[in-house]
Amino acid sequence: ANASEVADASVADEWNAENSCDQVIAGNDMLQFNLKEMKVSAACANVTVTLKHTGVMAAEVMGHNWVLSTDADFMPVATAAAGAGLANNYVPVGDDRVLAATAIIGGGEETSVTFSIENLSAGNVYTFFCSFPGHYAIMKGSFKVIA
């Protein structure tokens, strides 16, 4: 596609485009993310992930966030998250296994996080998930850096 065709693409298509440095993901009241896989280009200096909560329930009841870790660290981080509490967005404070994380949001809200992928490797497997207690079992997917 040439530049003008890309510029004319709908925002949703552009944001969810494979290898885009800007990714959008949505979570709902049924414990579902709309994506099971996200791919970004290794050429991106930084990646911005925007999380939209398409449900109506409050953050305290059905809050969602977007957390990134290595595949190996996914379960330890996810299980430690509940202890961090809502005040800390269910993200363990100062835990370097957390590569990126958004705030917890409720229905109708959106939030985003921008992070460097400089230390992420194209061959490695990364997992994104919601760290709200219990949600990680279903609300997760793979995050891939494409060389």
Short mmCIF file of C-alpha atoms in Angstrom, two decimals:
data_model
loop_
_atom_site.label_atom_id
_atom_site.label_comp_id
_atom_site.label_asym_id
_atom_site.label_seq_id
_atom_site.Cartn_x
_atom_site.Cartn_y
_atom_site.Cartn_z
CA ALA A 1 0.00 0.00 0.00
CA ASN A 2 1.27 3.48 -0.72
CA ALA A 3 1.39 6.18 1.94
CA SER A 4 -1.91 7.82 0.97
CA GLU A 5 -3.72 4.46 1.03
CA VAL A 6 -2.30 3.78 4.50
CA ALA A 7 -3.29 7.27 5.67
CA ASP A 8 -6.84 6.67 4.42
CA ALA A 9 -7.15 3.36 6.27
CA SER A 10 -9.59 3.41 9.14
CA VAL A 11 -8.00 4.08 12.52
CA ALA A 12 -9.08 0.68 13.83
CA ASP A 13 -7.45 -1.15 10.94
CA GLU A 14 -4.33 0.95 11.26
CA TRP A 15 -4.02 0.39 15.01
CA ASN A 16 -4.58 -3.33 14.80
CA ALA A 17 -2.33 -3.74 11.79
CA GLU A 18 0.29 -6.40 12.21
CA ASN A 19 3.72 -4.90 12.93
CA SER A 20 2.25 -1.48 13.77
CA CYS A 21 3.98 0.35 16.62
CA ASP A 22 0.50 1.31 17.90
CA GLN A 23 -1.73 -1.53 19.02
CA VAL A 24 -5.31 -1.43 20.31
CA ILE A 25 -6.92 -4.22 22.33
CA ALA A 26 -10.35 -4.37 23.93
CA GLY A 27 -11.60 -6.21 27.00
CA ASN A 28 -15.24 -6.80 27.90
CA ASP A 29 -17.51 -7.85 30.80
CA MET A 30 -17.26 -11.49 29.70
CA LEU A 31 -13.56 -11.79 30.56
CA GLN A 32 -12.46 -11.61 26.95
CA PHE A 33 -9.79 -9.74 25.05
CA ASN A 34 -10.59 -9.28 21.35
CA LEU A 35 -7.07 -10.43 20.39
CA LYS A 36 -5.18 -13.65 21.13
CA GLU A 37 -1.99 -12.43 19.47
CA MET A 38 -0.28 -9.09 18.98
CA LYS A 39 2.66 -8.55 16.61
CA VAL A 40 4.95 -5.54 16.52
CA SER A 41 7.93 -4.76 14.34
CA ALA A 42 11.40 -4.92 15.84
CA ALA A 43 11.95 -1.61 14.00
CA CYS A 44 9.64 0.16 16.48
CA ALA A 45 11.63 2.18 19.01
CA ASN A 46 8.59 2.27 21.27
CA VAL A 47 5.25 0.51 21.20
CA THR A 48 2.00 2.01 22.48
CA VAL A 49 -0.74 -0.38 23.55
CA THR A 50 -4.17 1.17 24.07
CA LEU A 51 -6.64 -0.85 26.13
CA LYS A 52 -10.36 -0.16 25.74
CA HIS A 53 -12.92 -1.62 28.15
CA THR A 54 -16.02 -2.19 26.04
CA GLY A 55 -18.13 -3.40 28.96
CA VAL A 56 -20.15 -1.45 31.52
CA MET A 57 -19.02 -2.87 34.87
CA ALA A 58 -16.93 -0.84 37.32
CA ALA A 59 -13.17 -1.31 37.69
CA GLU A 60 -13.58 -2.76 41.21
CA VAL A 61 -15.90 -5.48 39.88
CA MET A 62 -14.72 -6.24 36.33
CA GLY A 63 -11.60 -4.15 35.87
CA HIS A 64 -9.06 -4.93 33.19
CA ASN A 65 -5.48 -3.99 32.51
CA TRP A 66 -2.84 -5.06 30.01
CA VAL A 67 0.37 -6.53 31.40
CA LEU A 68 3.35 -7.88 29.47
CA SER A 69 5.90 -10.42 30.71
CA THR A 70 7.99 -13.21 29.26
CA ASP A 71 6.13 -16.46 28.80
CA ALA A 72 8.19 -17.99 31.62
CA ASP A 73 7.33 -15.15 34.03
CA PHE A 74 3.62 -15.04 33.14
CA MET A 75 2.29 -17.37 35.87
CA PRO A 76 4.54 -16.10 38.70
CA VAL A 77 3.62 -12.48 37.91
CA ALA A 78 -0.07 -13.28 37.43
CA THR A 79 -0.30 -15.10 40.77
CA ALA A 80 1.65 -12.36 42.60
CA ALA A 81 -0.61 -9.68 41.11
CA ALA A 82 -3.60 -10.24 43.42
CA GLY A 83 -1.43 -9.37 46.42
CA ALA A 84 -0.56 -6.00 44.88
CA GLY A 85 -4.17 -4.84 45.22
CA LEU A 86 -6.36 -2.52 43.18
CA ALA A 87 -4.45 0.55 44.42
CA ASN A 88 -1.41 -0.79 42.54
CA ASN A 89 -3.48 -1.88 39.51
CA TYR A 90 -2.87 -5.52 40.49
CA VAL A 91 0.71 -5.21 39.29
CA PRO A 92 3.49 -6.24 41.70
CA VAL A 93 5.35 -3.04 42.62
CA GLY A 94 8.96 -2.85 41.44
CA ASP A 95 8.80 -6.29 39.82
CA ASP A 96 11.23 -6.30 36.89
CA ARG A 97 9.42 -9.31 35.39
CA VAL A 98 6.68 -6.84 34.41
CA LEU A 99 7.83 -5.50 31.03
CA ALA A 100 4.89 -3.10 30.62
CA ALA A 101 1.50 -2.53 32.25
CA THR A 102 -1.51 -0.23 32.05
CA ALA A 103 -3.75 0.97 34.84
CA ILE A 104 -6.90 -0.99 35.74
CA ILE A 105 -9.94 0.47 33.97
CA GLY A 106 -13.68 -0.12 34.13
CA GLY A 107 -16.41 -0.19 31.52
CA GLY A 108 -16.31 2.59 28.94
CA GLU A 109 -12.80 3.67 29.88
CA GLU A 110 -9.53 3.46 28.00
CA THR A 111 -5.87 3.69 28.96
CA SER A 112 -2.55 3.16 27.26
CA VAL A 113 1.08 2.38 27.95
CA THR A 114 4.11 3.24 25.82
CA PHE A 115 7.25 1.20 26.31
CA SER A 116 10.56 0.46 24.62
CA ILE A 117 10.95 -2.93 22.98
CA GLU A 118 14.71 -2.46 22.77
CA ASN A 119 15.28 -5.34 25.23
CA LEU A 120 12.69 -7.67 23.70
CA SER A 121 14.00 -10.27 21.26
CA ALA A 122 12.31 -11.34 18.06
CA GLY A 123 12.75 -15.04 18.85
CA ASN A 124 11.40 -14.90 22.40
CA VAL A 125 7.86 -15.64 23.52
CA TYR A 126 6.03 -12.96 25.50
CA THR A 127 2.61 -13.13 27.10
CA PHE A 128 0.12 -10.30 27.58
CA PHE A 129 -2.62 -10.71 30.14
CA CYS A 130 -5.07 -9.01 32.47
CA SER A 131 -3.75 -9.24 36.03
CA PHE A 132 -7.10 -8.53 37.75
CA PRO A 133 -7.47 -11.51 40.15
CA GLY A 134 -8.56 -14.61 38.25
CA HIS A 135 -8.75 -12.95 34.84
CA TYR A 136 -5.35 -14.13 33.61
CA ALA A 137 -6.60 -17.71 33.17
CA ILE A 138 -8.71 -16.60 30.19
CA MET A 139 -7.57 -13.07 29.31
CA LYS A 140 -4.16 -13.69 27.80
CA GLY A 141 -2.38 -13.96 24.50
CA SER A 142 1.00 -13.95 22.81
CA PHE A 143 2.99 -10.83 22.07
CA LYS A 144 5.53 -11.21 19.29
CA VAL A 145 8.33 -8.97 18.07
CA ILE A 146 8.82 -9.54 14.35
CA ALA A 147 12.29 -8.93 12.92
#
